[in-house]
Structure formats: structure tokens, C-alpha cells
Short mmCIF file of C-alpha atoms in Angstrom, two decimals:
data_model
loop_
_atom_site.label_atom_id
_atom_site.label_comp_id
_atom_site.label_asym_id
_atom_site.label_seq_id
_atom_site.Cartn_x
_atom_site.Cartn_y
_atom_site.Cartn_z
CA MET A 27 24.69 4.87 -24.11
CA SER A 28 24.44 7.95 -21.89
CA ARG A 29 21.19 9.90 -21.68
CA SER A 30 20.65 13.40 -20.37
CA THR A 31 16.86 13.25 -19.93
CA LEU A 32 14.65 10.70 -18.17
CA ILE A 33 10.84 10.68 -18.16
CA LEU A 34 9.20 9.65 -14.88
CA GLY A 35 5.64 8.33 -15.13
CA THR A 36 3.09 8.90 -12.39
CA ARG A 37 -0.61 8.59 -11.66
CA GLY A 38 -2.34 11.96 -11.74
CA SER A 39 -3.70 12.13 -8.18
CA LYS A 40 -2.41 14.83 -5.85
CA LEU A 41 -0.66 12.25 -3.67
CA ALA A 42 0.88 10.33 -6.59
CA VAL A 43 2.24 13.51 -8.16
CA HIS A 44 3.58 14.71 -4.80
CA GLN A 45 5.37 11.37 -4.26
CA SER A 46 6.80 11.47 -7.78
CA GLN A 47 8.00 15.06 -7.36
CA TRP A 48 9.73 14.04 -4.13
CA VAL A 49 11.52 11.20 -5.95
CA GLN A 50 12.29 13.52 -8.88
CA ALA A 51 13.95 16.04 -6.52
CA ARG A 52 16.01 13.37 -4.71
CA LEU A 53 17.22 11.85 -8.00
CA GLN A 54 18.15 15.28 -9.37
CA GLU A 55 20.31 15.76 -6.25
CA LEU A 56 21.99 12.38 -6.80
CA ALA A 57 22.48 12.90 -10.55
CA PRO A 58 22.65 16.67 -11.20
CA GLY A 59 23.66 16.09 -14.82
CA LEU A 60 20.31 14.48 -15.59
CA THR A 61 17.04 16.20 -16.40
CA ILE A 62 14.04 14.27 -15.03
CA SER A 63 10.59 15.29 -16.27
CA LEU A 64 7.19 14.08 -15.05
CA LYS A 65 4.50 12.55 -17.26
CA ARG A 66 1.02 12.03 -15.80
CA ILE A 67 -0.76 8.82 -16.83
CA GLN A 68 -4.37 8.05 -15.96
CA THR A 69 -4.91 4.47 -14.82
CA SER A 70 -8.04 2.31 -14.86
CA GLY A 71 -8.17 2.45 -11.07
CA ASP A 72 -8.37 6.24 -11.21
CA LYS A 73 -11.22 6.20 -13.75
CA ILE A 74 -13.55 3.78 -11.92
CA LEU A 75 -14.39 5.31 -8.56
CA ASP A 76 -17.88 4.01 -7.79
CA VAL A 77 -17.09 0.29 -7.50
CA PRO A 78 -15.03 -1.52 -4.82
CA LEU A 79 -11.57 -2.49 -6.08
CA ALA A 80 -12.28 -6.12 -5.19
CA LYS A 81 -14.99 -6.22 -7.87
CA ILE A 82 -13.05 -4.64 -10.73
CA GLY A 83 -9.75 -6.49 -10.63
CA GLY A 84 -7.83 -5.21 -7.65
CA LYS A 85 -4.59 -3.34 -7.18
CA GLY A 86 -3.08 -3.98 -10.64
CA LEU A 87 -5.51 -1.41 -12.01
CA PHE A 88 -3.31 1.35 -10.61
CA VAL A 89 -0.18 0.27 -12.46
CA LYS A 90 -1.12 -1.44 -15.76
CA GLU A 91 -1.17 1.64 -18.01
CA ILE A 92 2.05 2.90 -16.42
CA GLU A 93 3.76 -0.45 -16.98
CA ASP A 94 2.58 -0.41 -20.60
CA ALA A 95 4.23 3.01 -20.98
CA LEU A 96 7.47 1.62 -19.51
CA LEU A 97 7.49 -1.36 -21.86
CA SER A 98 6.83 0.83 -24.92
CA GLY A 99 9.62 3.26 -23.98
CA GLU A 100 7.21 6.17 -23.51
CA ILE A 101 8.58 6.66 -19.99
CA ASP A 102 11.84 5.53 -18.34
CA LEU A 103 10.81 4.99 -14.72
CA ALA A 104 7.69 5.11 -12.59
CA VAL A 105 6.89 5.76 -8.93
CA HIS A 106 4.29 3.52 -7.30
CA SER A 107 2.86 3.12 -3.85
CA MET A 108 4.18 -0.41 -3.26
CA LYS A 109 0.87 -1.56 -1.80
CA ASP A 110 -0.64 -1.03 -5.28
CA VAL A 111 1.95 -3.20 -7.05
CA PRO A 112 1.03 -6.86 -7.77
CA THR A 113 3.59 -9.40 -6.58
CA ALA A 114 4.18 -10.61 -10.16
CA LEU A 115 5.63 -7.99 -12.53
CA PRO A 116 5.53 -8.08 -16.35
CA GLU A 117 8.58 -9.64 -17.99
CA GLY A 118 11.24 -7.02 -18.61
CA LEU A 119 10.24 -4.78 -15.69
CA GLU A 120 11.68 -4.62 -12.19
CA ILE A 121 11.35 -2.63 -8.96
CA LEU A 122 14.87 -1.23 -9.17
CA CYS A 123 14.63 0.95 -6.07
CA VAL A 124 12.75 1.05 -2.77
CA PRO A 125 13.33 4.40 -0.98
CA PRO A 126 12.96 4.91 2.81
CA ARG A 127 9.48 4.04 4.11
CA GLU A 128 6.98 6.47 5.63
CA ASP A 129 4.77 5.59 8.62
CA ALA A 130 3.08 2.27 7.76
CA ARG A 131 0.14 2.59 10.16
CA ASP A 132 -3.52 3.24 9.41
CA ALA A 133 -4.90 6.60 10.52
CA LEU A 134 -8.37 7.32 11.87
CA ILE A 135 -9.97 10.66 11.08
CA THR A 136 -13.21 11.47 12.89
CA ARG A 137 -15.62 14.37 12.43
CA ASP A 138 -15.20 15.55 16.03
CA GLY A 139 -11.60 14.47 16.59
CA CYS A 140 -12.38 11.61 18.99
CA GLY A 141 -10.51 8.31 19.05
CA LEU A 142 -11.75 4.93 17.80
CA ASP A 143 -13.12 3.74 21.13
CA GLN A 144 -14.97 7.01 21.71
CA LEU A 145 -17.04 6.59 18.54
CA LYS A 146 -20.74 6.07 19.20
CA PRO A 147 -22.30 2.59 18.81
CA GLY A 148 -23.20 1.99 15.16
CA ALA A 149 -20.79 4.65 13.92
CA ARG A 150 -20.43 4.76 10.13
CA ILE A 151 -16.84 4.31 9.04
CA GLY A 152 -15.71 4.84 5.45
CA THR A 153 -12.98 2.70 3.90
CA SER A 154 -12.31 0.96 0.60
CA SER A 155 -10.26 -1.77 2.28
CA LEU A 156 -11.62 -5.19 3.25
CA ARG A 157 -8.52 -5.58 5.42
CA ARG A 158 -9.46 -2.52 7.46
CA GLN A 159 -13.12 -3.55 7.50
CA ALA A 160 -12.36 -7.00 8.91
CA GLN A 161 -10.10 -5.69 11.67
CA LEU A 162 -12.41 -2.84 12.65
CA LEU A 163 -15.38 -5.21 12.90
CA HIS A 164 -13.27 -7.67 14.90
CA HIS A 165 -12.55 -4.87 17.37
CA ARG A 166 -16.05 -3.32 17.33
CA PRO A 167 -18.75 -5.48 15.69
CA ASP A 168 -21.23 -2.59 16.11
CA PHE A 169 -19.47 -0.44 13.50
CA VAL A 170 -21.17 0.07 10.14
CA ILE A 171 -18.51 -0.08 7.43
CA GLU A 172 -19.33 1.70 4.17
CA MET A 173 -17.40 1.90 0.89
CA LEU A 174 -15.25 4.99 0.40
CA ARG A 175 -13.07 5.46 -2.67
CA GLY A 176 -11.51 8.46 -4.37
CA ASN A 177 -8.49 10.67 -3.80
CA LEU A 178 -7.54 11.76 -0.29
CA ASP A 179 -9.11 15.20 -0.63
CA THR A 180 -12.36 13.61 -1.90
CA ARG A 181 -12.48 11.24 1.08
CA LEU A 182 -11.84 14.04 3.56
CA ARG A 183 -14.57 16.16 1.95
CA LYS A 184 -17.10 13.33 2.27
CA LEU A 185 -16.27 13.04 5.97
CA ARG A 186 -16.73 16.78 6.51
CA GLU A 187 -20.05 16.66 4.63
CA GLY A 188 -21.32 14.19 7.23
CA GLN A 189 -21.49 11.09 5.03
CA PHE A 190 -19.42 9.24 7.65
CA ASP A 191 -18.62 9.51 11.35
CA ALA A 192 -15.04 8.51 10.64
CA ILE A 193 -12.77 7.36 7.83
CA VAL A 194 -9.59 5.29 7.87
CA LEU A 195 -6.70 6.13 5.55
CA ALA A 196 -3.02 5.26 5.28
CA ALA A 197 -1.06 7.59 7.53
CA ALA A 198 1.75 7.73 4.96
CA GLY A 199 -0.24 9.64 2.35
CA LEU A 200 -1.50 12.19 4.85
CA ARG A 201 2.01 12.72 6.21
CA ARG A 202 3.54 13.08 2.74
CA LEU A 203 1.00 15.79 1.89
CA GLU A 204 1.57 17.38 5.32
CA TRP A 205 -2.06 16.78 6.22
CA ASP A 206 -1.24 14.81 9.36
CA ALA A 207 -2.97 17.45 11.50
CA GLU A 208 -6.21 15.86 10.23
CA ILE A 209 -5.41 12.57 12.01
CA SER A 210 -7.48 11.89 15.11
CA GLU A 211 -5.62 8.69 16.04
CA TYR A 212 -2.88 6.50 14.64
CA LEU A 213 -4.27 2.97 14.84
CA PRO A 214 -1.76 0.65 16.55
CA VAL A 215 -0.62 -2.33 14.48
CA HIS A 216 -2.01 -4.79 17.04
CA LEU A 217 -5.48 -3.39 16.27
CA SER A 218 -5.12 -2.64 12.55
CA LEU A 219 -2.26 -4.53 10.93
CA PRO A 220 -1.25 -2.52 7.81
CA ALA A 221 -1.57 -3.53 4.18
CA ILE A 222 1.39 -5.25 2.56
CA ALA A 223 4.08 -2.60 1.86
CA GLN A 224 1.90 0.26 3.14
CA GLY A 225 3.93 3.46 3.44
CA ALA A 226 6.62 2.26 1.01
CA LEU A 227 7.31 3.48 -2.51
CA GLY A 228 8.73 1.44 -5.35
CA ILE A 229 10.48 2.79 -8.44
CA GLU A 230 9.90 0.55 -11.44
CA ALA A 231 11.91 0.54 -14.66
CA ARG A 232 13.04 -1.71 -17.48
CA SER A 233 15.39 -4.43 -16.23
CA ASN A 234 17.89 -3.76 -19.01
CA ASP A 235 18.06 0.03 -18.53
CA SER A 236 21.56 0.42 -17.06
CA VAL A 237 21.36 4.24 -16.94
CA VAL A 238 18.25 4.24 -14.74
CA ARG A 239 19.57 1.30 -12.68
CA ASP A 240 22.78 3.20 -11.92
CA VAL A 241 20.91 6.31 -10.73
CA LEU A 242 18.39 4.36 -8.64
CA THR A 243 21.03 2.23 -6.90
CA ARG A 244 22.13 5.37 -5.04
CA PHE A 245 18.59 5.90 -3.66
CA GLU A 246 17.95 2.32 -2.48
CA HIS A 247 17.07 1.87 1.23
CA ARG A 248 18.00 -1.68 2.23
CA PRO A 249 15.95 -1.85 5.49
CA THR A 250 12.77 -0.92 3.61
CA ARG A 251 13.61 -3.37 0.81
CA MET A 252 13.99 -6.18 3.38
CA THR A 253 10.70 -5.49 5.19
CA VAL A 254 8.73 -5.04 1.98
CA THR A 255 10.26 -8.21 0.52
CA ALA A 256 9.05 -10.26 3.50
CA GLU A 257 5.54 -8.78 3.37
CA ARG A 258 5.21 -9.30 -0.40
CA ALA A 259 6.49 -12.88 -0.14
CA LEU A 260 3.68 -13.63 2.30
CA LEU A 261 1.11 -12.05 -0.03
CA HIS A 262 2.50 -13.93 -3.02
CA ARG A 263 2.23 -17.30 -1.25
CA LEU A 264 -1.34 -16.52 -0.18
CA GLU A 265 -2.15 -15.44 -3.76
CA GLY A 266 -3.92 -12.49 -2.24
CA GLY A 267 -5.42 -9.39 -3.78
CA CYS A 268 -7.78 -6.59 -2.83
CA GLN A 269 -10.71 -8.98 -2.42
CA VAL A 270 -9.15 -10.70 0.62
CA PRO A 271 -8.49 -9.31 4.13
CA ILE A 272 -4.74 -10.02 4.28
CA ALA A 273 -2.32 -7.89 6.27
CA ALA A 274 1.38 -8.04 7.07
CA HIS A 275 3.93 -5.76 8.66
CA ALA A 276 7.66 -6.33 9.09
CA VAL A 277 10.07 -4.52 11.40
CA LEU A 278 13.85 -4.62 11.18
CA ASP A 279 15.98 -4.43 14.34
CA GLY A 280 19.63 -4.60 13.36
CA GLU A 281 19.78 -7.71 11.18
CA THR A 282 16.74 -9.36 12.80
CA LEU A 283 13.44 -9.15 10.95
CA THR A 284 10.09 -9.64 12.71
CA LEU A 285 7.04 -10.22 10.51
CA ASP A 286 3.39 -10.18 11.61
CA GLY A 287 0.82 -11.66 9.25
CA LEU A 288 -2.97 -11.90 9.30
CA VAL A 289 -5.85 -13.37 7.31
CA ALA A 290 -9.45 -12.65 8.36
CA THR A 291 -13.01 -13.18 7.27
CA VAL A 292 -14.64 -10.09 5.77
CA ASP A 293 -17.01 -9.78 8.75
CA GLY A 294 -14.09 -9.89 11.19
CA ARG A 295 -15.48 -12.83 13.14
CA ARG A 296 -12.44 -14.97 12.46
CA VAL A 297 -8.91 -13.57 12.52
CA ILE A 298 -5.85 -15.79 12.08
CA ARG A 299 -2.61 -14.07 13.05
CA HIS A 300 0.97 -15.28 13.49
CA GLN A 301 4.45 -13.83 13.85
CA ILE A 302 7.89 -15.02 12.71
CA GLN A 303 11.40 -13.77 13.39
CA GLY A 304 14.69 -14.45 11.64
CA PRO A 305 17.69 -13.00 9.78
CA ALA A 306 16.89 -10.10 7.46
CA VAL A 307 18.75 -11.80 4.61
CA ASP A 308 16.07 -14.52 4.71
CA ALA A 309 13.22 -11.98 4.25
CA GLN A 310 11.70 -13.78 1.26
CA GLN A 311 11.78 -17.16 2.98
CA LEU A 312 10.37 -15.77 6.25
CA GLY A 313 7.35 -14.34 4.40
CA THR A 314 6.67 -17.66 2.69
CA ILE A 315 7.03 -19.66 5.93
CA LEU A 316 4.65 -17.34 7.79
CA ALA A 317 2.11 -17.65 4.97
CA GLU A 318 2.33 -21.46 5.27
CA ARG A 319 1.64 -21.20 9.00
CA LEU A 320 -1.41 -19.04 8.39
CA LEU A 321 -2.69 -21.49 5.78
CA ALA A 322 -2.15 -24.45 8.10
CA ASP A 323 -4.07 -22.67 10.87
CA GLY A 324 -7.20 -22.20 8.75
CA ALA A 325 -6.42 -19.32 6.41
CA ASP A 326 -6.76 -21.77 3.52
CA VAL A 327 -10.45 -22.28 4.38
CA ILE A 328 -11.08 -18.52 4.58
CA LEU A 329 -9.32 -17.88 1.27
CA LYS A 330 -11.08 -20.71 -0.56
CA ASP A 331 -14.44 -19.45 0.67
CA ILE A 332 -13.77 -15.83 -0.42
CA TYR A 333 -12.31 -16.80 -3.80
CA GLY A 334 -15.16 -19.25 -4.34
CA ARG A 335 -17.74 -16.53 -3.81
CA ALA A 336 -15.80 -14.05 -5.97
CA SER A 337 -15.61 -16.38 -8.99
#
């Protein structure tokens, strides 16, 4: 059955809407006969802003209500930041399209524009990420890491108000909103390995929706799909969520995929990191193998300890 109108669901934050409007415009170019309208949906993760994600259920809180709307037929497709998407999807739903990835790195924003190593001893750094916390403390144990949640504009305002000396955000969001002039320093991946799928978007829809599948196939970016697949396979094997400092970043060079993976203690005192390389077509397997290596090297002890304290 042909349809002339599709409804695209999105979180209501400025960044989420901007990302969805970008996808909407690209899809309209690819399928000019279709009308694609946006529907804003508030998620649990957007409502609870005063508690760390690790304590309220993790990343799935940013997608559950949107996935419910997909399953009920209220919307036809949804745009997510892939780092918010759990590795297991509800039955009947699928990430049908992964568009080209933005910059995957973390970005440091300081009050006076200085770089990370110019920050004063005991500098207060705001972040909501245990992954960032662990790596920052591993690099500079003198830092004081404090919780920072909220939309990008809220986080930037808190920095300007003097609540922090610096904050760390995903570079991708700042670049998409054309706020990259705010960035004091892009943190290199050897110092701050990114979150799984950071900088990538995923377009989710019903598996049996052939109309949406046909449109999205034209927007698929295979290199991003391969790198994200490897990173998510590692996360899936580690059974990781927001409450664990896990990081991974894959790079594709021709048909060769290189994947870096990391598990750390929350205080940054112990960091286990390994790298694997292989054919891009084996992305899923490479992620799983690297996770096994991390576990064998002691990540299993770190994870058991963190999950034991969280339960």
C-alpha cells in the first residue's frame, strides 16, 4: 500500500528536533512525493533532570515512549542519537537506516577558553557521563567531577554562570547546532575514548513497514553502519549501560575496520583498553571478540563490582 504522508517522531530538545529536521529535509529530497511531518514526544529521560542516568535506568529512558509510539502506529519512523539506543530493540522494530556520522569526539568547553591541561588543579568539570569521568580522572586525578544534566543550552548556561570551570559534551551535538565556536578543545580519542556510537544517528521504524524501509534504504551510510555495528556488539557483549564506564570507537579504512575498546573503574584508577583490526564485513564479530579480550584482562571484575554495588 502506498502512503503519501509519514510521521517522524522526535524528542523535544533543541538538538533532537534539529537532527530530526535534518533527516526530514534529506528524506524529502530523496522522496519528493512524500510529506514527512514531525511529532514531538517527551521521554522519561527528558522529564527527570536532577538524577544521574545511571540511577534511573540508563539510556533506554530516551527512547521508550518513542518506541511505544512506533509500535502503536502513532508515528512511522523516529530519529535517535544512536548512543541513546539500547543494544536490544523491542520485537517488531529495527534501525532501518544509519546516516553519515558526525565528529565522534568529546569536546571540552572552558570558561576562559583554555585547554584541558591548562585547567587549574582541582578544577570542577561538569559531565553526566561516568565514561568521561573515569577517563578524565585517569588523566588528571586532581579534577573534581560533578554531575551535569540537561539540554545543551542548559549545560552551557551553567558553565557561564560559574557553576563549573569546564564541561565536556559530545562534539557532534555542538557541531550540528553550529555551536562549535564554543569548543575550547576537541579531546583526542587516546585521552577520551568516545561513547558507543557517539556522533551517529539511527532511524528506527517498524520492521514490516516496506514504504519506510524503501525510503530509508536510499539514505543508508554503510561505513557508519559498520563502525556503529562493531561498537554496539562490544557493548552488547559487556552488557553495559550508563552505569558503567565503557567506551569504544571504530574507524574504517577501505574495508579494514579498527576498533578501540575500554572499560574503567569509576574513579579512573584502573583502565583496561585493547584494540582489534579486521575486515569490515566482520564488524559484529570484531566487537564481540574485543569485548572478550577486555573481560579476560580484568574488565569482568570491574563490571561485577559496579553491577554488584548498583543492585
